[in-house]
Amino acid sequence: MVAVLAAAACSTDRPATERTAEPTPASGEAGASAPSPEPTPEQQPVEPSESSAAAEPAGPLSADDPDPATAVRAVRRLAGRIGPREATGAAYERAASWVSGELTRLGYDVVRQRVDVPAGESWGVPVPAGRSANVVATPPGFDATEPHLVVGAHLDTVPQAPGAEDNASGVGVLLAVAEAASVRRTRLPTVFVAFGAEEPRGPTDDDHHYGSRHYVDRLGPRERAAVRGMVSLDRVGVGDRVPVGSAGDDDPVQQALLAAARRAGAAVIAEDGQRSSDHWSFVRAGLPGARLGSTPYAGYHSAGDVPTVVSVAQLERVGRIVAAWLAPR
Ligand SMILES: [Zn+2]
């Protein structure tokens, strides 16, 4: 049922030839070829949701799977067509609607978490109190009390920047990986979150990362224990090596990402003491988290942060690392 759903929902034109699940009584060979979205009568599920959870339709995710063109399209859409996305503004709302639609189209269950934020000053520009949102996408049948992984990227920008690198790049790679994972098996169920209101509204450590702190605050004790790793994709389209950041030193998620990068053949640079993104909301609450991205660039937090600053090759490197981190071993 998942294969059928995913095949029907996913509009990518990439070949599905590797969607060859091991034959099981539930999916059989029809699940592998699946030319038609209709289940055969003997596969007709009595209870669709139970069938979805039981089916094992897809081959394993690999580093080759994320399509960088998906990330590029997102950068052009968010930073080109929509533009600056201050966390409480109408453009942010348009961006959240677009990302929500993309993830829904891929077959995820998508909800929005309301995030209230205070007035303040964001990179020198006064910003009002208001409402932002996290866009949270979970795979069908997801149980937040079972072990899972979280891939996040902030969707908002400072008021003056169209935010191609900061952070349409991260959202773009998130969508590319979510697209690949929608038709592949990951080692654990994976939640994809576009966070609201990451950018600062004041000078202290409590004046930024509102969306991710809200996400963590809303987790109950069993859900917290179930988060086995979180990675924040933040400024992932500039440079030719991928910064792999840890809030402390020797972080297990950072180590796992470095190992994933080796498997994926992607050049990296380890970065300790990295607390300037949404992974820090997880780590400061005692949950495992790390960051990909942070290479300095000229257009940072300015009107010059336009799609041409983003490199397709770097987006592809980061997609490969995340996919290798999510892949079954
Ligand atoms: Zn950022």
PDB file of C-alpha atoms in Angstrom, residues 104-278:
ATOM      1  CA  THR A 104       1.800  16.260   0.968  1.00  0.00           C
ATOM      2  CA  ARG A 105       2.227  15.479  -2.730  1.00  0.00           C
ATOM      3  CA  LEU A 106       5.072  13.116  -1.813  1.00  0.00           C
ATOM      4  CA  GLY A 107       2.720  11.108   0.418  1.00  0.00           C
ATOM      5  CA  TYR A 108       3.609  12.468   3.858  1.00  0.00           C
ATOM      6  CA  ASP A 109       1.111  13.402   6.532  1.00  0.00           C
ATOM      7  CA  VAL A 110       1.679  17.112   7.017  1.00  0.00           C
ATOM      8  CA  VAL A 111       0.610  19.286   9.938  1.00  0.00           C
ATOM      9  CA  ARG A 112       1.406  22.841  10.876  1.00  0.00           C
ATOM     10  CA  GLN A 113       2.444  23.785  14.366  1.00  0.00           C
ATOM     11  CA  ARG A 114       1.603  27.328  15.314  1.00  0.00           C
ATOM     12  CA  VAL A 115       4.602  29.201  16.731  1.00  0.00           C
ATOM     13  CA  ASP A 116       4.009  32.520  18.492  1.00  0.00           C
ATOM     14  CA  VAL A 117       6.971  34.886  18.419  1.00  0.00           C
ATOM     15  CA  PRO A 118       7.617  38.234  20.104  1.00  0.00           C
ATOM     16  CA  ALA A 119       8.423  41.599  18.560  1.00  0.00           C
ATOM     17  CA  GLY A 120      12.090  42.419  18.341  1.00  0.00           C
ATOM     18  CA  GLU A 121      14.891  43.361  16.037  1.00  0.00           C
ATOM     19  CA  SER A 122      16.083  40.970  13.370  1.00  0.00           C
ATOM     20  CA  TRP A 123      19.498  41.790  11.893  1.00  0.00           C
ATOM     21  CA  GLY A 124      18.879  45.490  12.438  1.00  0.00           C
ATOM     22  CA  VAL A 125      15.275  45.563  11.240  1.00  0.00           C
ATOM     23  CA  PRO A 126      12.315  45.914  13.660  1.00  0.00           C
ATOM     24  CA  VAL A 127       9.960  42.924  13.446  1.00  0.00           C
ATOM     25  CA  PRO A 128       6.468  42.624  14.960  1.00  0.00           C
ATOM     26  CA  ALA A 129       5.073  40.081  17.370  1.00  0.00           C
ATOM     27  CA  GLY A 130       3.066  37.513  15.474  1.00  0.00           C
ATOM     28  CA  ARG A 131       2.540  33.962  14.412  1.00  0.00           C
ATOM     29  CA  SER A 132       4.897  31.701  12.523  1.00  0.00           C
ATOM     30  CA  ALA A 133       4.581  27.983  11.817  1.00  0.00           C
ATOM     31  CA  ASN A 134       6.508  24.731  11.644  1.00  0.00           C
ATOM     32  CA  VAL A 135       5.592  22.463   8.740  1.00  0.00           C
ATOM     33  CA  VAL A 136       5.920  18.900  10.075  1.00  0.00           C
ATOM     34  CA  ALA A 137       5.818  15.926   7.677  1.00  0.00           C
ATOM     35  CA  THR A 138       5.641  12.346   8.934  1.00  0.00           C
ATOM     36  CA  PRO A 139       5.547   9.105   6.937  1.00  0.00           C
ATOM     37  CA  PRO A 140       2.256   7.170   6.815  1.00  0.00           C
ATOM     38  CA  GLY A 141       1.635   5.200  10.016  1.00  0.00           C
ATOM     39  CA  PHE A 142       4.238   7.183  11.973  1.00  0.00           C
ATOM     40  CA  ASP A 143       4.328   6.737  15.764  1.00  0.00           C
ATOM     41  CA  ALA A 144       6.295   9.503  17.511  1.00  0.00           C
ATOM     42  CA  THR A 145       6.922   7.278  20.535  1.00  0.00           C
ATOM     43  CA  GLU A 146       8.903   4.807  18.395  1.00  0.00           C
ATOM     44  CA  PRO A 147      12.566   5.430  17.494  1.00  0.00           C
ATOM     45  CA  HIS A 148      12.879   7.931  14.657  1.00  0.00           C
ATOM     46  CA  LEU A 149      15.104  10.560  13.053  1.00  0.00           C
ATOM     47  CA  VAL A 150      14.410  14.232  12.352  1.00  0.00           C
ATOM     48  CA  VAL A 151      15.647  16.248   9.365  1.00  0.00           C
ATOM     49  CA  GLY A 152      14.985  19.977   9.740  1.00  0.00           C
ATOM     50  CA  ALA A 153      15.633  23.216   7.866  1.00  0.00           C
ATOM     51  CA  HIS A 154      14.454  26.700   8.723  1.00  0.00           C
ATOM     52  CA  LEU A 155      12.120  28.301   6.220  1.00  0.00           C
ATOM     53  CA  ASP A 156      12.197  31.898   7.466  1.00  0.00           C
ATOM     54  CA  THR A 157      14.691  34.642   6.560  1.00  0.00           C
ATOM     55  CA  VAL A 158      15.819  37.932   8.038  1.00  0.00           C
ATOM     56  CA  PRO A 159      13.569  40.705   6.652  1.00  0.00           C
ATOM     57  CA  GLN A 160      16.042  42.097   4.132  1.00  0.00           C
ATOM     58  CA  ALA A 161      17.204  38.848   2.496  1.00  0.00           C
ATOM     59  CA  PRO A 162      15.540  36.646  -0.117  1.00  0.00           C
ATOM     60  CA  GLY A 163      17.423  33.843   1.590  1.00  0.00           C
ATOM     61  CA  ALA A 164      18.573  31.624  -1.266  1.00  0.00           C
ATOM     62  CA  GLU A 165      21.483  30.206   0.716  1.00  0.00           C
ATOM     63  CA  ASP A 166      19.989  31.090   4.136  1.00  0.00           C
ATOM     64  CA  ASN A 167      17.970  28.971   3.980  1.00  0.00           C
ATOM     65  CA  ALA A 168      16.136  27.974   0.809  1.00  0.00           C
ATOM     66  CA  SER A 169      19.178  25.760   0.247  1.00  0.00           C
ATOM     67  CA  GLY A 170      18.409  23.745   3.382  1.00  0.00           C
ATOM     68  CA  VAL A 171      14.716  23.482   2.616  1.00  0.00           C
ATOM     69  CA  GLY A 172      15.578  22.449  -0.934  1.00  0.00           C
ATOM     70  CA  VAL A 173      17.823  19.596   0.181  1.00  0.00           C
ATOM     71  CA  LEU A 174      15.195  18.602   2.756  1.00  0.00           C
ATOM     72  CA  LEU A 175      12.624  18.300  -0.039  1.00  0.00           C
ATOM     73  CA  ALA A 176      15.034  16.359  -2.267  1.00  0.00           C
ATOM     74  CA  VAL A 177      15.750  13.878   0.525  1.00  0.00           C
ATOM     75  CA  ALA A 178      12.077  13.650   1.492  1.00  0.00           C
ATOM     76  CA  GLU A 179      11.251  12.914  -2.135  1.00  0.00           C
ATOM     77  CA  ALA A 180      13.833  10.123  -2.287  1.00  0.00           C
ATOM     78  CA  ALA A 181      12.810   8.713   1.106  1.00  0.00           C
ATOM     79  CA  SER A 182       9.148   8.616   0.084  1.00  0.00           C
ATOM     80  CA  VAL A 183       9.896   5.673  -2.234  1.00  0.00           C
ATOM     81  CA  ARG A 184      12.761   4.054  -0.316  1.00  0.00           C
ATOM     82  CA  ARG A 185      13.399   2.438   3.055  1.00  0.00           C
ATOM     83  CA  THR A 186      15.274   4.411   5.710  1.00  0.00           C
ATOM     84  CA  ARG A 187      16.929   2.848   8.780  1.00  0.00           C
ATOM     85  CA  LEU A 188      14.342   4.534  11.011  1.00  0.00           C
ATOM     86  CA  PRO A 189      11.136   6.427  10.230  1.00  0.00           C
ATOM     87  CA  THR A 190      12.069  10.012   9.437  1.00  0.00           C
ATOM     88  CA  VAL A 191      10.267  13.266  10.208  1.00  0.00           C
ATOM     89  CA  PHE A 192      10.927  16.251   7.945  1.00  0.00           C
ATOM     90  CA  VAL A 193      10.365  19.680   9.504  1.00  0.00           C
ATOM     91  CA  ALA A 194      10.512  23.142   7.920  1.00  0.00           C
ATOM     92  CA  PHE A 195      11.003  25.302  11.005  1.00  0.00           C
ATOM     93  CA  GLY A 196       9.589  28.781  11.467  1.00  0.00           C
ATOM     94  CA  ALA A 197      11.339  31.685  13.151  1.00  0.00           C
ATOM     95  CA  GLU A 198      14.906  30.454  13.373  1.00  0.00           C
ATOM     96  CA  GLU A 199      16.355  33.894  12.677  1.00  0.00           C
ATOM     97  CA  PRO A 200      17.047  36.209  15.646  1.00  0.00           C
ATOM     98  CA  ARG A 201      14.579  38.720  17.053  1.00  0.00           C
ATOM     99  CA  GLY A 202      17.017  39.846  19.747  1.00  0.00           C
ATOM    100  CA  PRO A 203      20.571  39.375  21.003  1.00  0.00           C
ATOM    101  CA  THR A 204      20.408  36.392  23.385  1.00  0.00           C
ATOM    102  CA  ASP A 205      20.248  32.618  23.002  1.00  0.00           C
ATOM    103  CA  ASP A 206      16.541  32.786  23.851  1.00  0.00           C
ATOM    104  CA  ASP A 207      15.796  35.220  21.019  1.00  0.00           C
ATOM    105  CA  HIS A 208      16.064  32.822  18.072  1.00  0.00           C
ATOM    106  CA  HIS A 209      15.268  29.238  17.045  1.00  0.00           C
ATOM    107  CA  TYR A 210      11.630  29.698  18.157  1.00  0.00           C
ATOM    108  CA  GLY A 211      10.133  27.066  15.859  1.00  0.00           C
ATOM    109  CA  SER A 212      12.559  24.303  16.766  1.00  0.00           C
ATOM    110  CA  ARG A 213      12.332  25.089  20.491  1.00  0.00           C
ATOM    111  CA  HIS A 214       8.547  24.888  20.189  1.00  0.00           C
ATOM    112  CA  TYR A 215       8.847  21.537  18.399  1.00  0.00           C
ATOM    113  CA  VAL A 216      11.044  20.131  21.185  1.00  0.00           C
ATOM    114  CA  ASP A 217       8.906  21.658  23.954  1.00  0.00           C
ATOM    115  CA  ARG A 218       5.839  19.890  22.599  1.00  0.00           C
ATOM    116  CA  LEU A 219       7.435  16.434  22.746  1.00  0.00           C
ATOM    117  CA  GLY A 220       6.380  14.284  25.688  1.00  0.00           C
ATOM    118  CA  PRO A 221       8.918  12.152  27.586  1.00  0.00           C
ATOM    119  CA  ARG A 222       8.424   9.050  25.413  1.00  0.00           C
ATOM    120  CA  GLU A 223       8.647  11.130  22.227  1.00  0.00           C
ATOM    121  CA  ARG A 224      11.861  12.764  23.391  1.00  0.00           C
ATOM    122  CA  ALA A 225      13.383   9.378  24.116  1.00  0.00           C
ATOM    123  CA  ALA A 226      12.367   8.268  20.622  1.00  0.00           C
ATOM    124  CA  VAL A 227      14.365  11.014  18.834  1.00  0.00           C
ATOM    125  CA  ARG A 228      17.526   9.107  17.884  1.00  0.00           C
ATOM    126  CA  GLY A 229      19.101  11.941  15.941  1.00  0.00           C
ATOM    127  CA  MET A 230      18.309  15.317  14.421  1.00  0.00           C
ATOM    128  CA  VAL A 231      20.160  17.129  11.651  1.00  0.00           C
ATOM    129  CA  SER A 232      19.620  20.784  10.791  1.00  0.00           C
ATOM    130  CA  LEU A 233      20.289  21.752   7.173  1.00  0.00           C
ATOM    131  CA  ASP A 234      21.214  25.421   7.316  1.00  0.00           C
ATOM    132  CA  ARG A 235      23.164  27.210   4.551  1.00  0.00           C
ATOM    133  CA  VAL A 236      24.088  24.124   2.583  1.00  0.00           C
ATOM    134  CA  GLY A 237      24.617  25.482  -0.941  1.00  0.00           C
ATOM    135  CA  VAL A 238      27.903  27.428  -0.767  1.00  0.00           C
ATOM    136  CA  GLY A 239      31.450  26.046  -0.783  1.00  0.00           C
ATOM    137  CA  ASP A 240      33.041  22.816  -1.908  1.00  0.00           C
ATOM    138  CA  ARG A 241      33.289  21.068   1.455  1.00  0.00           C
ATOM    139  CA  VAL A 242      30.312  20.524   3.741  1.00  0.00           C
ATOM    140  CA  PRO A 243      30.643  21.831   7.334  1.00  0.00           C
ATOM    141  CA  VAL A 244      29.501  19.132   9.791  1.00  0.00           C
ATOM    142  CA  GLY A 245      28.801  20.984  13.008  1.00  0.00           C
ATOM    143  CA  SER A 246      28.482  19.808  16.580  1.00  0.00           C
ATOM    144  CA  ALA A 247      27.195  21.924  19.457  1.00  0.00           C
ATOM    145  CA  GLY A 248      29.761  20.382  21.769  1.00  0.00           C
ATOM    146  CA  ASP A 249      32.614  18.189  20.689  1.00  0.00           C
ATOM    147  CA  ASP A 250      32.532  14.541  19.769  1.00  0.00           C
ATOM    148  CA  ASP A 251      28.776  14.590  19.247  1.00  0.00           C
ATOM    149  CA  PRO A 252      27.399  11.181  18.152  1.00  0.00           C
ATOM    150  CA  VAL A 253      25.246  12.676  15.397  1.00  0.00           C
ATOM    151  CA  GLN A 254      28.213  14.646  14.088  1.00  0.00           C
ATOM    152  CA  GLN A 255      30.276  11.457  14.100  1.00  0.00           C
ATOM    153  CA  ALA A 256      27.515   9.582  12.282  1.00  0.00           C
ATOM    154  CA  LEU A 257      27.262  12.338   9.670  1.00  0.00           C
ATOM    155  CA  LEU A 258      31.030  12.317   9.138  1.00  0.00           C
ATOM    156  CA  ALA A 259      30.874   8.555   8.625  1.00  0.00           C
ATOM    157  CA  ALA A 260      27.919   8.969   6.265  1.00  0.00           C
ATOM    158  CA  ALA A 261      29.896  11.542   4.266  1.00  0.00           C
ATOM    159  CA  ARG A 262      32.763   9.076   3.887  1.00  0.00           C
ATOM    160  CA  ARG A 263      30.363   6.436   2.568  1.00  0.00           C
ATOM    161  CA  ALA A 264      28.795   9.003   0.240  1.00  0.00           C
ATOM    162  CA  GLY A 265      32.156  10.283  -1.008  1.00  0.00           C
ATOM    163  CA  ALA A 266      31.367  13.879  -0.001  1.00  0.00           C
ATOM    164  CA  ALA A 267      34.089  16.271   1.183  1.00  0.00           C
ATOM    165  CA  VAL A 268      33.480  17.696   4.665  1.00  0.00           C
ATOM    166  CA  ILE A 269      34.982  19.863   7.358  1.00  0.00           C
ATOM    167  CA  ALA A 270      34.184  19.126  11.016  1.00  0.00           C
ATOM    168  CA  GLU A 271      33.126  22.122  13.078  1.00  0.00           C
ATOM    169  CA  ASP A 272      32.802  22.003  16.877  1.00  0.00           C
ATOM    170  CA  GLY A 273      30.995  24.532  19.070  1.00  0.00           C
ATOM    171  CA  GLN A 274      28.348  25.099  16.393  1.00  0.00           C
ATOM    172  CA  ARG A 275      25.162  26.340  18.100  1.00  0.00           C
ATOM    173  CA  SER A 276      23.771  28.724  15.491  1.00  0.00           C
ATOM    174  CA  SER A 277      20.928  26.658  14.095  1.00  0.00           C
ATOM    175  CA  ASP A 278      17.921  24.551  15.038  1.00  0.00           C
TER     176      ASP A 278
END
